[in-house]
Amino acid sequence: DQELAERLDGEAGREYLHFRTLSLYEAVDALFEDDRVRTVVKLHCHGSAYEDAPGTGHFVLRVVARSGWSGLAVGGSVALARALVSVVEENAGVVITGAPVRRVLVSGGAARGVELDDGETIAADRFVVSSLDPAGTLGLVGEDALGRDVADGMREYRHAAWSLATLHLALAEPPRYRAAERDPDVDRAYGVYFGADSTDELRANFASIARAELPERFAGNGACNTRFDPTQAPDGHHTAFWWPFAPYALGDAGAAAWDDRRNEIAARILAEWSTYAPNLARPGVVLGRHLFTPLDIERNIPNMVRGSHHGGSYQPGQIDATRPTPELAHYRTPIDGLYLTGASTHPGGSINGAAGYNTANAIADDLGLERWWTPVGR
């Protein structure tokens, strides 16, 4: 913090440091006067997985500053993944899918490769990188190789206080919101937020989630991507999603209850969505639906434990220069040649490439590799 204070010397820097002493809600309330505006900004921050806790106020500035940076991959997000795979393959790399790693091979204090679930081993001449969450990486390596203090920090890494219950719709027409009667631009917006009209409603929503209960009223954000990329649906048709906040576990029944209650909860989410976009309740508009639950998130993406959709909570102690833990904040581990990357490292989740970029620079520094990229800020 002292180094940061020196770099931010000046009025703007001092104001920024002041926001670091506030909670997220305190910061929003200091910047905006109308509680309706405060509520949508808080929803926007929560949509990026930031939680209301002491010392998180400066993240409001970050979220507001980058609000216009959203992008859409033509053909869907899978198109971006396929493009990245093609870059690897064009440069003589190999991408193996459907082959979970059982453990990282460590010998002489250095990472020597990985062993897959089927017993196959892949040797590593120079380094191994894990994009799993800290506890997942610990499970691949073991406490003995990392040391007790580092291992304890990895085990104690906290996942987000909520997950998402995402309803995907196949549509004969896009959602048409009642609010567009007052402001037609609503139907042309990329991102929409609804489900809470006051800070008190937001607090009640998250209080229910903390009790492992569905909120009385769902709240969150969504989009109709085919308004901007028509290739994601057949001609004249659309897709849309809404991802309201939800608990990972459902009461005493736990997370497994999502499978049993999938259709019931999907119907309820659609009914609530339809109160904002009434055309979704008309026969023939919704052609198909699928609820992607918090349990589905965990099943499909191993580093999103308990449906923690940004790879871990954004809380003091595991954000910025201390993410995921102070001992591992520089993408390196005590094991020579073993690095961390992904959403559990700085700057966190979302599709931005920053964690991978930072890890690549750390590896290049350590191994004396010639960069084919121009490092930012160097």
C-alpha positions as a Python dict, from the first residue, in 0.01 Angstrom:
ca = {
    (1, 'D'): (0, 0, 0),
    (2, 'Q'): (290, 237, 65),
    (3, 'E'): (427, 180, -285),
    (4, 'L'): (79, 234, -429),
    (5, 'A'): (38, 555, -229),
    (6, 'E'): (367, 691, -366),
    (7, 'R'): (267, 608, -723),
    (8, 'L'): (-71, 774, -673),
    (9, 'D'): (59, 1092, -515),
    (10, 'G'): (-177, 1376, -606),
    (11, 'E'): (-543, 1467, -562),
    (12, 'A'): (-679, 1196, -796),
    (13, 'G'): (-455, 936, -635),
    (14, 'R'): (-563, 1033, -285),
    (15, 'E'): (-929, 1010, -388),
    (16, 'Y'): (-866, 663, -529),
    (17, 'L'): (-699, 554, -208),
    (18, 'H'): (-997, 687, -13),
    (19, 'F'): (-1227, 461, -212),
    (20, 'R'): (-1010, 167, -109),
    (21, 'T'): (-1126, 227, 249),
    (22, 'L'): (-1495, 199, 156),
    (23, 'S'): (-1721, -95, 94),
    (24, 'L'): (-1867, -139, -252),
    (25, 'Y'): (-2209, -8, -145),
    (26, 'E'): (-2055, 286, 41),
    (27, 'A'): (-1864, 381, -273),
    (28, 'V'): (-2171, 361, -496),
    (29, 'D'): (-2375, 564, -248),
    (30, 'A'): (-2102, 829, -240),
    (31, 'L'): (-2102, 862, -619),
    (32, 'F'): (-2477, 856, -692),
    (33, 'E'): (-2782, 1013, -526),
    (34, 'D'): (-3092, 833, -657),
    (35, 'D'): (-3136, 487, -508),
    (36, 'R'): (-3262, 352, -841),
    (37, 'V'): (-2935, 454, -1005),
    (38, 'R'): (-2742, 321, -707),
    (39, 'T'): (-2925, -11, -741),
    (40, 'V'): (-2845, -62, -1110),
    (41, 'V'): (-2478, 28, -1053),
    (42, 'K'): (-2464, -221, -765),
    (43, 'L'): (-2628, -482, -989),
    (44, 'H'): (-2367, -406, -1253),
    (45, 'C'): (-2085, -454, -1002),
    (46, 'H'): (-2237, -779, -877),
    (47, 'G'): (-2269, -893, -1238),
    (48, 'S'): (-1889, -878, -1247),
    (49, 'A'): (-1885, -1086, -924),
    (50, 'Y'): (-1775, -807, -690),
    (51, 'E'): (-1916, -839, -340),
    (52, 'D'): (-2009, -573, -86),
    (53, 'A'): (-1734, -593, 172),
    (54, 'P'): (-1499, -349, 347),
    (55, 'G'): (-1213, -245, 121),
    (56, 'T'): (-1386, -313, -212),
    (57, 'G'): (-1503, 41, -288),
    (58, 'H'): (-1235, 114, -547),
    (59, 'F'): (-1372, -161, -769),
    (60, 'V'): (-1673, 57, -843),
    (61, 'L'): (-1437, 293, -1025),
    (62, 'R'): (-1295, 2, -1224),
    (63, 'V'): (-1635, -136, -1322),
    (64, 'V'): (-1775, 202, -1425),
    (65, 'A'): (-1461, 290, -1622),
    (66, 'R'): (-1474, -26, -1831),
    (67, 'S'): (-1851, -41, -1877),
    (68, 'G'): (-1822, 30, -2248),
    (69, 'W'): (-1561, -236, -2316),
    (70, 'S'): (-1792, -533, -2366),
    (71, 'G'): (-1732, -739, -2679),
    (72, 'L'): (-1907, -1022, -2855),
    (73, 'A'): (-1738, -1308, -3041),
    (74, 'V'): (-1908, -1364, -3376),
    (75, 'G'): (-2053, -1714, -3369),
    (76, 'G'): (-2058, -1730, -2989),
    (77, 'S'): (-1787, -1754, -2725),
    (78, 'V'): (-1688, -2098, -2853),
    (79, 'A'): (-1562, -1924, -3167),
    (80, 'L'): (-1302, -1741, -2957),
    (81, 'A'): (-1184, -2067, -2799),
    (82, 'R'): (-1153, -2229, -3143),
    (83, 'A'): (-959, -1930, -3273),
    (84, 'L'): (-712, -1955, -2986),
    (85, 'V'): (-670, -2328, -3049),
    (86, 'S'): (-594, -2256, -3414),
    (87, 'V'): (-321, -2010, -3312),
    (88, 'V'): (-160, -2277, -3092),
    (89, 'E'): (-179, -2539, -3366),
    (90, 'E'): (-45, -2303, -3634),
    (91, 'N'): (262, -2258, -3414),
    (92, 'A'): (327, -2633, -3378),
    (93, 'G'): (142, -2665, -3050),
    (94, 'V'): (-102, -2942, -2959),
    (95, 'V'): (-429, -2900, -2768),
    (96, 'I'): (-567, -3213, -2600),
    (97, 'T'): (-928, -3211, -2479),
    (98, 'G'): (-1123, -3461, -2271),
    (99, 'A'): (-809, -3563, -2084),
    (100, 'P'): (-824, -3454, -1718),
    (101, 'V'): (-494, -3420, -1535),
    (102, 'R'): (-457, -3651, -1235),
    (103, 'R'): (-138, -3499, -1093),
    (104, 'V'): (158, -3276, -1165),
    (105, 'L'): (483, -3472, -1169),
    (106, 'V'): (737, -3316, -935),
    (107, 'S'): (1095, -3433, -894),
    (108, 'G'): (1393, -3258, -739),
    (109, 'G'): (1176, -2960, -645),
    (110, 'A'): (1077, -2894, -1007),
    (111, 'A'): (771, -2964, -1222),
    (112, 'R'): (857, -3239, -1471),
    (113, 'G'): (524, -3296, -1644),
    (114, 'V'): (170, -3423, -1582),
    (115, 'E'): (-5, -3754, -1548),
    (116, 'L'): (-350, -3786, -1707),
    (117, 'D'): (-647, -3975, -1568),
    (118, 'D'): (-584, -4264, -1807),
    (119, 'G'): (-228, -4301, -1679),
    (120, 'E'): (-55, -4138, -1975),
    (121, 'T'): (227, -3903, -1880),
    (122, 'I'): (337, -3592, -2066),
    (123, 'A'): (687, -3471, -1987),
    (124, 'A'): (766, -3102, -1949),
    (125, 'D'): (1114, -2979, -2037),
    (126, 'R'): (1076, -2630, -1895),
    (127, 'F'): (749, -2552, -1719),
    (128, 'V'): (393, -2653, -1630),
    (129, 'V'): (106, -2405, -1592),
    (130, 'S'): (-214, -2472, -1396),
    (131, 'S'): (-530, -2271, -1452),
    (132, 'L'): (-720, -2460, -1183),
    (133, 'D'): (-828, -2284, -865),
    (134, 'P'): (-574, -2294, -578),
    (135, 'A'): (-733, -2594, -401),
    (136, 'G'): (-755, -2782, -731),
    (137, 'T'): (-390, -2712, -805),
    (138, 'L'): (-298, -2821, -453),
    (139, 'G'): (-475, -3150, -519),
    (140, 'L'): (-258, -3206, -827),
    (141, 'V'): (67, -3134, -646),
    (142, 'G'): (29, -3219, -277),
    (143, 'E'): (121, -3028, 36),
    (144, 'D'): (468, -3179, 70),
    (145, 'A'): (588, -3019, -252),
    (146, 'L'): (450, -2674, -168),
    (147, 'G'): (504, -2637, 204),
    (148, 'R'): (242, -2613, 475),
    (149, 'D'): (200, -2234, 479),
    (150, 'V'): (143, -2210, 104),
    (151, 'A'): (-83, -2515, 108),
    (152, 'D'): (-294, -2372, 392),
    (153, 'G'): (-347, -2051, 194),
    (154, 'M'): (-455, -2249, -112),
    (155, 'R'): (-702, -2453, 91),
    (156, 'E'): (-848, -2140, 250),
    (157, 'Y'): (-904, -1960, -80),
    (158, 'R'): (-1265, -1843, -82),
    (159, 'H'): (-1512, -1890, -362),
    (160, 'A'): (-1787, -1642, -441),
    (161, 'A'): (-2082, -1592, -209),
    (162, 'W'): (-2323, -1670, -492),
    (163, 'S'): (-2346, -1842, -826),
    (164, 'L'): (-2565, -1799, -1134),
    (165, 'A'): (-2875, -1976, -1259),
    (166, 'T'): (-2866, -1896, -1630),
    (167, 'L'): (-3180, -1940, -1837),
    (168, 'H'): (-3108, -1972, -2210),
    (169, 'L'): (-3393, -1920, -2455),
    (170, 'A'): (-3442, -2001, -2824),
    (171, 'L'): (-3686, -1741, -2953),
    (172, 'A'): (-3904, -1659, -3251),
    (173, 'E'): (-3846, -1289, -3172),
    (174, 'P'): (-3623, -1094, -2933),
    (175, 'P'): (-3742, -993, -2584),
    (176, 'R'): (-3942, -672, -2598),
    (177, 'Y'): (-3923, -488, -2267),
    (178, 'R'): (-4204, -284, -2115),
    (179, 'A'): (-3950, -14, -2031),
    (180, 'A'): (-3900, 46, -2405),
    (181, 'E'): (-4235, 223, -2409),
    (182, 'R'): (-4063, 505, -2220),
    (183, 'D'): (-3719, 463, -2375),
    (184, 'P'): (-3697, 272, -2707),
    (185, 'D'): (-3321, 233, -2663),
    (186, 'V'): (-3390, -31, -2397),
    (187, 'D'): (-3463, -287, -2670),
    (188, 'R'): (-3137, -195, -2843),
    (189, 'A'): (-2919, -226, -2532),
    (190, 'Y'): (-2655, -497, -2523),
    (191, 'G'): (-2682, -565, -2149),
    (192, 'V'): (-2997, -544, -1939),
    (193, 'Y'): (-3028, -551, -1559),
    (194, 'F'): (-3350, -616, -1374),
    (195, 'G'): (-3501, -786, -1073),
    (196, 'A'): (-3427, -532, -798),
    (197, 'D'): (-3550, -176, -771),
    (198, 'S'): (-3377, -78, -446),
    (199, 'T'): (-3073, -149, -237),
    (200, 'D'): (-3296, -311, 24),
    (201, 'E'): (-3422, -559, -236),
    (202, 'L'): (-3066, -640, -334),
    (203, 'R'): (-2971, -701, 28),
    (204, 'A'): (-3272, -928, 73),
    (205, 'N'): (-3176, -1118, -242),
    (206, 'F'): (-2826, -1195, -118),
    (207, 'A'): (-2945, -1267, 236),
    (208, 'S'): (-3163, -1545, 93),
    (209, 'I'): (-2871, -1679, -108),
    (210, 'A'): (-2654, -1682, 206),
    (211, 'R'): (-2918, -1904, 367),
    (212, 'A'): (-2902, -2143, 68),
    (213, 'E'): (-3248, -2033, -40),
    (214, 'L'): (-3378, -1907, -372),
    (215, 'P'): (-3443, -1534, -349),
    (216, 'E'): (-3801, -1416, -331),
    (217, 'R'): (-3731, -1221, -650),
    (218, 'F'): (-3453, -1309, -892),
    (219, 'A'): (-3214, -1031, -998),
    (220, 'G'): (-2929, -1019, -1246),
    (221, 'N'): (-2828, -928, -1598),
    (222, 'G'): (-2869, -1074, -1942),
    (223, 'A'): (-2859, -1007, -2313),
    (224, 'C'): (-3002, -1098, -2651),
    (225, 'N'): (-2681, -1159, -2843),
    (226, 'T'): (-2852, -1222, -3177),
    (227, 'R'): (-2953, -856, -3193),
    (228, 'F'): (-2582, -794, -3256),
    (229, 'D'): (-2468, -1126, -3406),
    (230, 'P'): (-2746, -1288, -3610),
    (231, 'T'): (-2521, -1587, -3691),
    (232, 'Q'): (-2604, -1732, -3349),
    (233, 'A'): (-2956, -1834, -3456),
    (234, 'P'): (-3140, -1933, -3776),
    (235, 'D'): (-3262, -1645, -3993),
    (236, 'G'): (-3541, -1452, -3826),
    (237, 'H'): (-3485, -1617, -3489),
    (238, 'H'): (-3304, -1518, -3171),
    (239, 'T'): (-3134, -1641, -2858),
    (240, 'A'): (-3129, -1467, -2520),
    (241, 'F'): (-3014, -1538, -2167),
    (242, 'W'): (-3065, -1405, -1818),
    (243, 'W'): (-2832, -1505, -1536),
    (244, 'P'): (-2984, -1414, -1200),
    (245, 'F'): (-2785, -1465, -882),
    (246, 'A'): (-2855, -1792, -702),
    (247, 'P'): (-2718, -2014, -424),
    (248, 'Y'): (-2495, -2311, -504),
    (249, 'A'): (-2685, -2536, -261),
    (250, 'L'): (-3061, -2546, -220),
    (251, 'G'): (-3129, -2590, 151),
    (252, 'D'): (-3063, -2923, 317),
    (253, 'A'): (-3093, -3102, -19),
    (254, 'G'): (-2769, -2938, -133),
    (255, 'A'): (-2659, -2866, -487),
    (256, 'A'): (-2799, -3196, -617),
    (257, 'A'): (-3147, -3047, -582),
    (258, 'W'): (-3082, -2835, -891),
    (259, 'D'): (-3116, -3146, -1106),
    (260, 'D'): (-3448, -3239, -944),
    (261, 'R'): (-3588, -2886, -957),
    (262, 'R'): (-3445, -2774, -1292),
    (263, 'N'): (-3779, -2750, -1477),
    (264, 'E'): (-3960, -2590, -1184),
    (265, 'I'): (-3697, -2320, -1136),
    (266, 'A'): (-3661, -2259, -1510),
    (267, 'A'): (-4035, -2197, -1533),
    (268, 'R'): (-4021, -1955, -1242),
    (269, 'I'): (-3728, -1760, -1390),
    (270, 'L'): (-3905, -1737, -1726),
    (271, 'A'): (-4224, -1618, -1557),
    (272, 'E'): (-4033, -1343, -1376),
    (273, 'W'): (-3846, -1246, -1692),
    (274, 'S'): (-4181, -1220, -1871),
    (275, 'T'): (-4300, -954, -1627),
    (276, 'Y'): (-4031, -730, -1779),
    (277, 'A'): (-4060, -861, -2137),
    (278, 'P'): (-4430, -962, -2177),
    (279, 'N'): (-4388, -1105, -2526),
    (280, 'L'): (-4194, -1397, -2373),
    (281, 'A'): (-4524, -1519, -2227),
    (282, 'R'): (-4701, -1530, -2564),
    (283, 'P'): (-4750, -1872, -2726),
    (284, 'G'): (-4494, -1952, -2992),
    (285, 'V'): (-4234, -1695, -2886),
    (286, 'V'): (-4022, -1922, -2664),
    (287, 'L'): (-3920, -2216, -2884),
    (288, 'G'): (-3692, -2381, -2631),
    (289, 'R'): (-3527, -2320, -2296),
    (290, 'H'): (-3244, -2460, -2089),
    (291, 'L'): (-3143, -2374, -1734),
    (292, 'F'): (-2767, -2384, -1676),
    (293, 'T'): (-2745, -2423, -1299),
    (294, 'P'): (-2471, -2349, -1044),
    (295, 'L'): (-2408, -2724, -1032),
    (296, 'D'): (-2374, -2730, -1411),
    (297, 'I'): (-2111, -2457, -1389),
    (298, 'E'): (-1904, -2664, -1147),
    (299, 'R'): (-1948, -2981, -1352),
    (300, 'N'): (-1836, -2820, -1676),
    (301, 'I'): (-1563, -2585, -1555),
    (302, 'P'): (-1337, -2734, -1285),
    (303, 'N'): (-1192, -2403, -1166),
    (304, 'M'): (-1537, -2260, -1096),
    (305, 'V'): (-1585, -2448, -770),
    (306, 'R'): (-1935, -2417, -620),
    (307, 'G'): (-2038, -2227, -931),
    (308, 'S'): (-1798, -1943, -849),
    (309, 'H'): (-1826, -1795, -1196),
    (310, 'H'): (-1526, -1562, -1171),
    (311, 'G'): (-1294, -1823, -1026),
    (312, 'G'): (-1312, -1705, -668),
    (313, 'S'): (-1441, -1426, -449),
    (314, 'Y'): (-1323, -1069, -495),
    (315, 'Q'): (-1250, -994, -131),
    (316, 'P'): (-963, -821, 50),
    (317, 'G'): (-685, -1073, 90),
    (318, 'Q'): (-738, -1232, -249),
    (319, 'I'): (-772, -944, -493),
    (320, 'D'): (-518, -731, -679),
    (321, 'A'): (-167, -787, -543),
    (322, 'T'): (-283, -1066, -310),
    (323, 'R'): (-476, -1283, -560),
    (324, 'P'): (-503, -1577, -511),
    (325, 'T'): (-286, -1556, -196),
    (326, 'P'): (2, -1324, -104),
    (327, 'E'): (251, -1612, -149),
    (328, 'L'): (127, -1695, -500),
    (329, 'A'): (40, -1349, -629),
    (330, 'H'): (315, -1338, -891),
    (331, 'Y'): (196, -1644, -1086),
    (332, 'R'): (484, -1852, -950),
    (333, 'T'): (481, -2134, -695),
    (334, 'P'): (755, -2270, -465),
    (335, 'I'): (796, -2552, -719),
    (336, 'D'): (1048, -2460, -986),
    (337, 'G'): (876, -2444, -1324),
    (338, 'L'): (518, -2462, -1190),
    (339, 'Y'): (307, -2154, -1260),
    (340, 'L'): (-50, -2046, -1193),
    (341, 'T'): (-282, -1860, -1428),
    (342, 'G'): (-653, -1822, -1496),
    (343, 'A'): (-946, -1664, -1315),
    (344, 'S'): (-811, -1737, -967),
    (345, 'T'): (-509, -1517, -1036),
    (346, 'H'): (-495, -1141, -1092),
    (347, 'P'): (-698, -969, -1233),
    (348, 'G'): (-962, -1242, -1204),
    (349, 'G'): (-1236, -1383, -1424),
    (350, 'S'): (-1401, -1275, -1750),
    (351, 'I'): (-1261, -1309, -2099),
    (352, 'N'): (-973, -1062, -2100),
    (353, 'G'): (-654, -1267, -2142),
    (354, 'A'): (-479, -1063, -1874),
    (355, 'A'): (-388, -1349, -1639),
    (356, 'G'): (-242, -1552, -1925),
    (357, 'Y'): (-50, -1251, -2051),
    (358, 'N'): (94, -1182, -1706),
    (359, 'T'): (190, -1547, -1660),
    (360, 'A'): (358, -1555, -2000),
    (361, 'N'): (570, -1255, -1900),
    (362, 'A'): (666, -1421, -1570),
    (363, 'I'): (775, -1735, -1756),
    (364, 'A'): (968, -1533, -2013),
    (365, 'D'): (1147, -1346, -1734),
    (366, 'D'): (1237, -1664, -1545),
    (367, 'L'): (1355, -1863, -1846),
    (368, 'G'): (1514, -1579, -2039),
    (369, 'L'): (1286, -1636, -2336),
    (370, 'E'): (1272, -1393, -2625),
    (371, 'R'): (929, -1232, -2641),
    (372, 'W'): (744, -1210, -2971),
    (373, 'W'): (511, -954, -2811),
    (374, 'T'): (573, -602, -2683),
    (375, 'P'): (515, -604, -2306),
    (376, 'V'): (274, -339, -2183),
    (377, 'G'): (445, -71, -1977),
    (378, 'R'): (800, -180, -2060),
}
